[in-house]
């Protein structure tokens, strides 16, 4: 019988994966719930970032039922720092749907609000062995390189359109869950975006871009234009507390960061109320195609926070004591910066 490229690829891939799969918490005593939570967390996020969040999440919400009964603010607090907060809200919503009417197929997962093809395919194949191919950034990269696809893609969606049929053609229908996991694993640790490890790659003998020396050309995306923005903020504290406000960046980005807290922005009204003192920090963050530089200033003089929040300019702000902060949901960068400020205790 003729051995096809697909057969060779699958066999090399799975034999490599059986010896090299990373031991990850959601792979130990796997369950549908662990698979769903990990796949939501892993969307556009690296495994090493997800690990501490996953452990804490399982402790706080050990089941669909526990998650469905949690308040949104508690869910956001547990997600705080992981980014792309819409995922947390959708996962919370999915748990509520699941508790009422358990979901067991790709199509039904796809019908859940906020669940895209990637998550639906990953969950259905890994948890239910449904023969549906996962197409994420890792999979696209490996398959483009494997077949030396050098065509220029204008968007990620355009690339998915081309790669999905290929992914389905390569899928191991008898063990789709393991195959999908193996392919994503290869993309994550061997066929990486920058500097792929071709010499150690288990599938190099059937990789067309390796043979043709076109690895650096695949996949080929149009460069997205990025915009730079500047935001000025205040760090206002007293001996017990500091000031926060609901994310204003979230308003710009259609509520993505709704419900999360950040340091208050410096508006003209606030500037005339409390002036501006020393610049204490400048940090960077990126959301979508925007790159933000955030400059954080002290007020001109010492402020009494309790009186300050009575002023109309600060009416949307909250005074947060040092003890309360662990129960609140911050955006990732602000959580990190505030903890640095408090540790240094310089200002
Ligand atoms: S040989 Fe290189 S380019 Fe080809 S799949 Fe392996 S790591 Fe990727």
Short mmCIF file of C-alpha atoms and ligand atoms in Angstrom, two decimals:
data_model
loop_
_atom_site.label_atom_id
_atom_site.label_comp_id
_atom_site.label_asym_id
_atom_site.label_seq_id
_atom_site.Cartn_x
_atom_site.Cartn_y
_atom_site.Cartn_z
CA UNK A 1 0.00 0.00 0.00
CA UNK A 2 1.29 3.49 -0.91
CA UNK A 3 2.37 5.56 2.10
CA UNK A 4 1.18 9.14 1.65
CA UNK A 5 2.79 12.33 2.94
CA UNK A 6 -0.09 12.61 5.42
CA UNK A 7 0.59 9.07 6.76
CA UNK A 8 4.30 9.75 7.21
CA UNK A 9 3.69 13.09 8.87
CA UNK A 10 1.11 11.70 11.32
CA UNK A 11 3.26 8.74 12.24
CA UNK A 12 6.40 10.87 12.87
CA UNK A 13 4.40 13.49 14.75
CA UNK A 14 2.64 11.06 17.09
CA UNK A 15 5.73 9.02 17.81
CA UNK A 16 7.56 12.28 18.76
CA UNK A 17 4.61 13.46 20.88
CA UNK A 18 4.38 10.18 22.81
CA UNK A 19 7.93 10.79 24.09
CA UNK A 20 8.03 14.59 24.27
CA UNK A 21 4.59 15.86 25.36
CA UNK A 22 4.99 18.34 28.20
CA UNK A 23 3.44 17.32 31.48
CA UNK A 24 0.78 19.98 31.97
CA UNK A 25 -1.84 20.17 34.72
CA UNK A 26 -4.76 19.78 32.32
CA UNK A 27 -3.17 16.62 30.90
CA UNK A 28 -3.01 14.97 34.35
CA UNK A 29 -6.32 13.20 35.11
CA UNK A 30 -7.92 15.04 32.17
CA UNK A 31 -11.58 16.03 32.31
CA UNK A 32 -13.93 17.96 30.08
CA UNK A 33 -13.88 20.89 32.50
CA UNK A 34 -10.05 21.02 32.61
CA UNK A 35 -9.93 20.85 28.81
CA UNK A 36 -12.46 23.66 28.41
CA UNK A 37 -10.75 25.95 30.95
CA UNK A 38 -7.27 25.33 29.55
CA UNK A 39 -8.37 25.89 25.94
CA UNK A 40 -10.04 29.20 26.85
CA UNK A 41 -6.92 30.29 28.69
CA UNK A 42 -4.54 29.15 25.95
CA UNK A 43 -6.15 31.25 23.21
CA UNK A 44 -3.41 33.70 22.17
CA UNK A 45 -1.55 33.04 25.42
CA UNK A 46 1.56 30.97 26.10
CA UNK A 47 1.51 27.88 28.32
CA UNK A 48 3.99 29.33 30.83
CA UNK A 49 1.71 32.34 31.37
CA UNK A 50 -1.38 30.15 31.78
CA UNK A 51 0.07 27.69 34.34
CA UNK A 52 -0.33 29.70 37.58
CA UNK A 53 -3.75 30.98 36.48
CA UNK A 54 -4.99 27.47 35.71
CA UNK A 55 -3.94 26.13 39.12
CA UNK A 56 -5.62 29.00 40.95
CA UNK A 57 -8.74 28.76 38.80
CA UNK A 58 -9.17 25.06 39.55
CA UNK A 59 -8.86 25.81 43.23
CA UNK A 60 -11.45 28.63 43.11
CA UNK A 61 -13.85 27.04 40.61
CA UNK A 62 -13.29 23.26 40.53
CA UNK A 63 -16.29 22.47 38.28
CA UNK A 64 -18.72 23.93 35.75
CA UNK A 65 -21.23 24.22 38.59
CA UNK A 66 -18.86 26.13 40.88
CA UNK A 67 -17.97 28.47 38.02
CA UNK A 68 -21.60 28.97 37.01
CA UNK A 69 -22.44 30.06 40.57
CA UNK A 70 -19.55 32.55 40.88
CA UNK A 71 -20.06 36.31 40.56
CA UNK A 72 -18.64 37.99 37.46
CA UNK A 73 -16.39 40.16 39.62
CA UNK A 74 -14.85 37.03 41.23
CA UNK A 75 -14.33 35.44 37.82
CA UNK A 76 -12.65 38.59 36.50
CA UNK A 77 -10.47 38.79 39.59
CA UNK A 78 -9.24 35.22 38.99
CA UNK A 79 -8.54 36.10 35.34
CA UNK A 80 -6.96 39.44 36.21
CA UNK A 81 -3.58 39.72 34.45
CA UNK A 82 -4.22 37.03 31.83
CA UNK A 83 -5.58 39.51 29.26
CA UNK A 84 -8.33 39.21 26.63
CA UNK A 85 -10.98 39.43 29.34
CA UNK A 86 -13.85 38.60 26.99
CA UNK A 87 -12.62 34.99 27.29
CA UNK A 88 -13.32 34.96 31.04
CA UNK A 89 -16.81 36.34 30.52
CA UNK A 90 -17.55 33.77 27.78
CA UNK A 91 -16.18 30.90 29.85
CA UNK A 92 -18.39 32.00 32.74
CA UNK A 93 -21.39 32.13 30.41
CA UNK A 94 -20.54 28.69 28.93
CA UNK A 95 -20.46 27.20 32.44
CA UNK A 96 -23.98 28.55 33.07
CA UNK A 97 -25.23 27.10 29.77
CA UNK A 98 -23.45 23.80 30.42
CA UNK A 99 -24.96 23.33 33.88
CA UNK A 100 -28.48 23.69 32.43
CA UNK A 101 -27.86 21.59 29.34
CA UNK A 102 -24.47 19.81 28.97
CA UNK A 103 -22.70 20.39 25.64
CA UNK A 104 -21.05 17.42 23.95
CA UNK A 105 -20.41 18.30 20.31
CA UNK A 106 -18.34 20.63 18.15
CA UNK A 107 -21.41 22.23 16.64
CA UNK A 108 -23.01 22.93 20.01
CA UNK A 109 -19.80 24.37 21.45
CA UNK A 110 -19.58 26.57 18.37
CA UNK A 111 -23.10 27.84 19.08
CA UNK A 112 -22.05 29.07 22.54
CA UNK A 113 -21.53 32.82 22.76
CA UNK A 114 -17.87 33.74 22.35
CA UNK A 115 -16.71 30.23 21.42
CA UNK A 116 -14.85 30.21 18.12
CA UNK A 117 -13.73 27.42 15.84
CA UNK A 118 -10.45 26.96 17.70
CA UNK A 119 -11.97 26.32 21.14
CA UNK A 120 -14.90 24.27 19.79
CA UNK A 121 -12.55 22.05 17.76
CA UNK A 122 -10.03 21.64 20.59
CA UNK A 123 -12.69 20.72 23.15
CA UNK A 124 -14.67 18.42 20.84
CA UNK A 125 -11.60 16.55 19.60
CA UNK A 126 -9.72 16.30 22.91
CA UNK A 127 -12.68 15.58 25.19
CA UNK A 128 -15.04 13.71 22.78
CA UNK A 129 -12.71 12.39 20.10
CA UNK A 130 -14.73 14.19 17.43
CA UNK A 131 -12.85 14.28 14.11
CA UNK A 132 -12.44 18.01 13.67
CA UNK A 133 -9.12 19.77 13.05
CA UNK A 134 -7.88 22.59 15.24
CA UNK A 135 -6.52 25.56 13.33
CA UNK A 136 -4.67 28.02 15.54
CA UNK A 137 -1.50 30.03 14.95
CA UNK A 138 0.75 27.07 15.76
CA UNK A 139 -1.11 24.70 13.44
CA UNK A 140 -1.16 27.23 10.60
CA UNK A 141 2.56 27.81 10.92
CA UNK A 142 3.46 24.10 10.92
CA UNK A 143 1.20 23.24 7.97
CA UNK A 144 2.29 26.27 5.91
CA UNK A 145 5.92 25.26 6.44
CA UNK A 146 5.28 21.57 5.93
CA UNK A 147 3.80 22.28 2.48
CA UNK A 148 5.86 25.41 1.81
CA UNK A 149 2.80 27.66 1.43
CA UNK A 150 4.35 31.07 0.69
CA UNK A 151 1.28 32.95 -0.54
CA UNK A 152 0.65 36.34 1.05
CA UNK A 153 -2.27 36.36 3.53
CA UNK A 154 -3.94 39.69 4.15
CA UNK A 155 -5.56 38.54 7.40
CA UNK A 156 -5.55 35.63 9.80
CA UNK A 157 -9.07 34.69 8.63
CA UNK A 158 -7.86 34.51 5.01
CA UNK A 159 -5.07 32.14 6.10
CA UNK A 160 -7.49 29.97 8.10
CA UNK A 161 -9.71 29.62 5.02
CA UNK A 162 -6.82 28.16 3.05
CA UNK A 163 -5.33 26.07 5.86
CA UNK A 164 -8.51 24.54 7.36
CA UNK A 165 -9.12 22.07 4.48
CA UNK A 166 -5.44 21.07 4.64
CA UNK A 167 -5.69 20.61 8.41
CA UNK A 168 -8.73 18.36 7.96
CA UNK A 169 -6.92 16.37 5.28
CA UNK A 170 -3.97 15.73 7.62
CA UNK A 171 -6.12 15.03 10.69
CA UNK A 172 -5.80 11.53 12.16
CA UNK A 173 -9.49 10.62 12.21
CA UNK A 174 -8.98 7.67 14.57
CA UNK A 175 -7.37 9.78 17.30
CA UNK A 176 -8.12 13.44 16.51
CA UNK A 177 -7.65 14.73 20.05
CA UNK A 178 -4.13 13.39 20.45
CA UNK A 179 -3.21 14.41 16.88
CA UNK A 180 -4.44 18.00 17.41
CA UNK A 181 -2.57 18.27 20.69
CA UNK A 182 0.59 16.88 19.09
CA UNK A 183 0.42 19.34 16.18
CA UNK A 184 -0.09 22.32 18.49
CA UNK A 185 2.75 21.06 20.69
CA UNK A 186 5.10 20.81 17.71
CA UNK A 187 4.27 24.40 16.74
CA UNK A 188 4.73 25.60 20.31
CA UNK A 189 8.10 24.04 21.07
CA UNK A 190 9.80 22.98 17.81
CA UNK A 191 8.36 24.80 14.80
CA UNK A 192 8.37 28.11 16.62
CA UNK A 193 7.62 31.49 15.06
CA UNK A 194 11.14 32.83 15.48
CA UNK A 195 14.06 30.45 14.99
CA UNK A 196 12.34 27.09 14.45
CA UNK A 197 14.41 24.08 15.58
CA UNK A 198 14.48 22.37 12.19
CA UNK A 199 17.55 20.24 12.88
CA UNK A 200 15.82 18.53 15.82
CA UNK A 201 12.40 18.47 14.18
CA UNK A 202 10.78 15.01 14.02
CA UNK A 203 9.02 15.80 10.70
CA UNK A 204 11.89 17.47 8.83
CA UNK A 205 12.14 14.50 6.44
CA UNK A 206 8.72 15.40 5.04
CA UNK A 207 8.88 19.20 5.45
CA UNK A 208 8.87 20.94 2.06
CA UNK A 209 9.96 24.37 3.34
CA UNK A 210 12.93 22.77 5.11
CA UNK A 211 13.90 21.00 1.89
CA UNK A 212 13.40 24.11 -0.29
CA UNK A 213 14.89 26.53 2.25
CA UNK A 214 11.66 28.57 2.42
CA UNK A 215 11.03 28.23 6.16
CA UNK A 216 11.53 31.97 6.71
CA UNK A 217 8.84 32.72 4.08
CA UNK A 218 6.06 30.66 5.65
CA UNK A 219 3.55 31.73 6.70
CA UNK A 220 3.60 35.08 4.94
CA UNK A 221 1.29 37.76 6.39
CA UNK A 222 0.81 41.41 5.40
CA UNK A 223 2.42 43.58 8.09
CA UNK A 224 -0.29 45.18 10.24
CA UNK A 225 0.11 48.94 10.79
CA UNK A 226 0.43 49.67 14.52
CA UNK A 227 -0.60 52.92 16.18
CA UNK A 228 1.21 54.51 19.10
CA UNK A 229 -0.78 56.22 21.88
CA UNK A 230 0.15 57.97 25.10
CA UNK A 231 -1.89 57.96 28.35
CA UNK A 232 -1.06 59.96 31.47
CA UNK A 233 -2.21 58.73 34.87
CA UNK A 234 -1.93 59.40 38.56
CA UNK A 235 -0.56 57.32 41.40
CA UNK A 236 -2.41 58.75 44.39
CA UNK A 237 -2.01 57.05 47.74
CA UNK A 238 -1.98 57.66 51.46
CA UNK A 239 -0.67 55.42 54.22
CA UNK A 240 -3.41 52.80 53.88
CA UNK A 241 -4.90 53.04 50.41
CA UNK A 242 -4.62 54.18 46.80
CA UNK A 243 -6.98 55.35 44.09
CA UNK A 244 -8.32 53.38 41.13
CA UNK A 245 -10.98 53.81 38.46
CA UNK A 246 -12.72 51.48 35.98
CA UNK A 247 -10.57 51.01 32.89
CA UNK A 248 -10.91 53.87 30.43
CA UNK A 249 -8.96 51.95 27.79
CA UNK A 250 -11.83 49.45 27.94
CA UNK A 251 -14.25 52.16 26.83
CA UNK A 252 -12.11 52.75 23.77
CA UNK A 253 -12.02 49.05 23.00
CA UNK A 254 -15.76 48.39 23.14
CA UNK A 255 -15.82 47.24 26.70
CA UNK A 256 -13.11 44.56 26.45
CA UNK A 257 -11.76 45.65 29.82
CA UNK A 258 -15.19 46.40 31.32
CA UNK A 259 -15.27 45.72 35.03
CA UNK A 260 -11.48 45.96 35.50
CA UNK A 261 -9.69 48.59 37.52
CA UNK A 262 -6.73 50.78 36.60
CA UNK A 263 -4.92 53.84 37.89
CA UNK A 264 -6.92 57.05 37.30
CA UNK A 265 -6.22 58.95 34.09
CA UNK A 266 -5.07 62.55 34.13
CA UNK A 267 -7.97 64.57 32.70
CA UNK A 268 -7.82 68.40 32.39
CA UNK A 269 -10.37 68.68 35.24
CA UNK A 270 -8.30 66.47 37.53
CA UNK A 271 -5.16 68.32 36.58
CA UNK A 272 -6.64 71.62 37.66
CA UNK A 273 -7.98 70.04 40.88
CA UNK A 274 -4.76 68.38 42.15
CA UNK A 275 -1.97 69.53 39.82
CA UNK A 276 0.85 67.27 38.76
CA UNK A 277 4.09 66.32 40.48
CA UNK A 278 6.95 63.97 39.64
CA UNK A 279 6.80 61.37 36.86
CA UNK A 280 7.32 58.08 38.72
CA UNK A 281 7.03 55.48 36.02
CA UNK A 282 6.50 54.93 32.30
CA UNK A 283 5.22 51.54 31.16
CA UNK A 284 4.18 50.00 27.86
CA UNK A 285 1.26 47.80 26.92
CA UNK A 286 -0.32 46.68 23.65
CA UNK A 287 -3.98 46.07 22.93
CA UNK A 288 -4.85 44.82 19.44
CA UNK A 289 -2.92 46.98 17.01
CA UNK A 290 -2.34 49.84 19.44
CA UNK A 291 0.85 50.31 21.47
CA UNK A 292 0.36 52.43 24.56
CA UNK A 293 2.95 54.28 26.61
CA UNK A 294 1.47 55.04 30.03
CA UNK A 295 3.13 57.74 32.10
CA UNK A 296 2.32 57.72 35.79
CA UNK A 297 2.65 60.88 37.87
CA UNK A 298 2.28 61.83 41.51
CA UNK A 299 -0.13 64.66 42.37
CA UNK A 300 1.49 68.01 43.21
CA UNK A 301 1.04 67.57 46.99
CA UNK A 302 -0.20 65.05 49.55
CA UNK A 303 -3.87 64.26 49.15
CA UNK A 304 -6.56 63.06 51.48
CA UNK A 305 -8.18 60.25 49.46
CA UNK A 306 -11.46 60.27 51.36
CA UNK A 307 -12.02 63.95 50.52
CA UNK A 308 -10.72 63.52 46.98
CA UNK A 309 -13.34 60.97 45.93
CA UNK A 310 -16.05 63.44 46.98
CA UNK A 311 -14.95 65.81 44.22
CA UNK A 312 -16.97 65.49 40.99
CA UNK A 313 -13.75 65.01 38.95
CA UNK A 314 -13.01 61.84 40.93
CA UNK A 315 -16.57 60.57 41.43
CA UNK A 316 -15.95 57.37 39.44
CA UNK A 317 -12.80 56.53 41.44
CA UNK A 318 -12.57 54.05 44.30
CA UNK A 319 -10.31 54.17 47.32
CA UNK A 320 -8.76 50.72 47.68
CA UNK A 321 -6.96 49.72 50.87
CA UNK A 322 -3.78 47.65 50.60
CA UNK A 323 -5.68 44.66 52.05
CA UNK A 324 -8.60 44.97 49.62
CA UNK A 325 -6.49 44.91 46.46
CA UNK A 326 -6.13 41.11 46.47
CA UNK A 327 -9.92 40.78 46.01
CA UNK A 328 -10.16 43.15 43.04
CA UNK A 329 -9.80 42.64 39.32
CA UNK A 330 -7.13 44.81 37.72
CA UNK A 331 -5.91 44.83 34.14
CA UNK A 332 -2.65 42.88 33.87
CA UNK A 333 -0.17 45.75 33.42
CA UNK A 334 -1.73 47.82 36.18
CA UNK A 335 -1.73 44.88 38.59
CA UNK A 336 1.96 44.46 37.91
CA UNK A 337 2.86 48.16 38.16
CA UNK A 338 0.87 48.73 41.36
CA UNK A 339 2.49 45.77 43.04
CA UNK A 340 5.92 47.24 42.06
CA UNK A 341 4.98 50.64 43.51
CA UNK A 342 3.78 49.10 46.76
CA UNK A 343 6.83 46.89 47.13
CA UNK A 344 9.27 49.72 46.49
CA UNK A 345 7.33 51.97 48.93
CA UNK A 346 9.25 54.95 47.49
CA UNK A 347 6.25 57.01 46.50
S1 LIG B 1 11.49 21.14 9.68
FE1 LIG B 1 11.50 23.18 10.52
S2 LIG B 1 9.96 24.28 9.36
FE2 LIG B 1 9.63 22.11 8.98
S3 LIG B 1 8.08 21.55 10.47
FE3 LIG B 1 10.06 21.13 11.38
S4 LIG B 1 10.61 22.95 12.53
FE4 LIG B 1 8.94 23.49 11.15
#
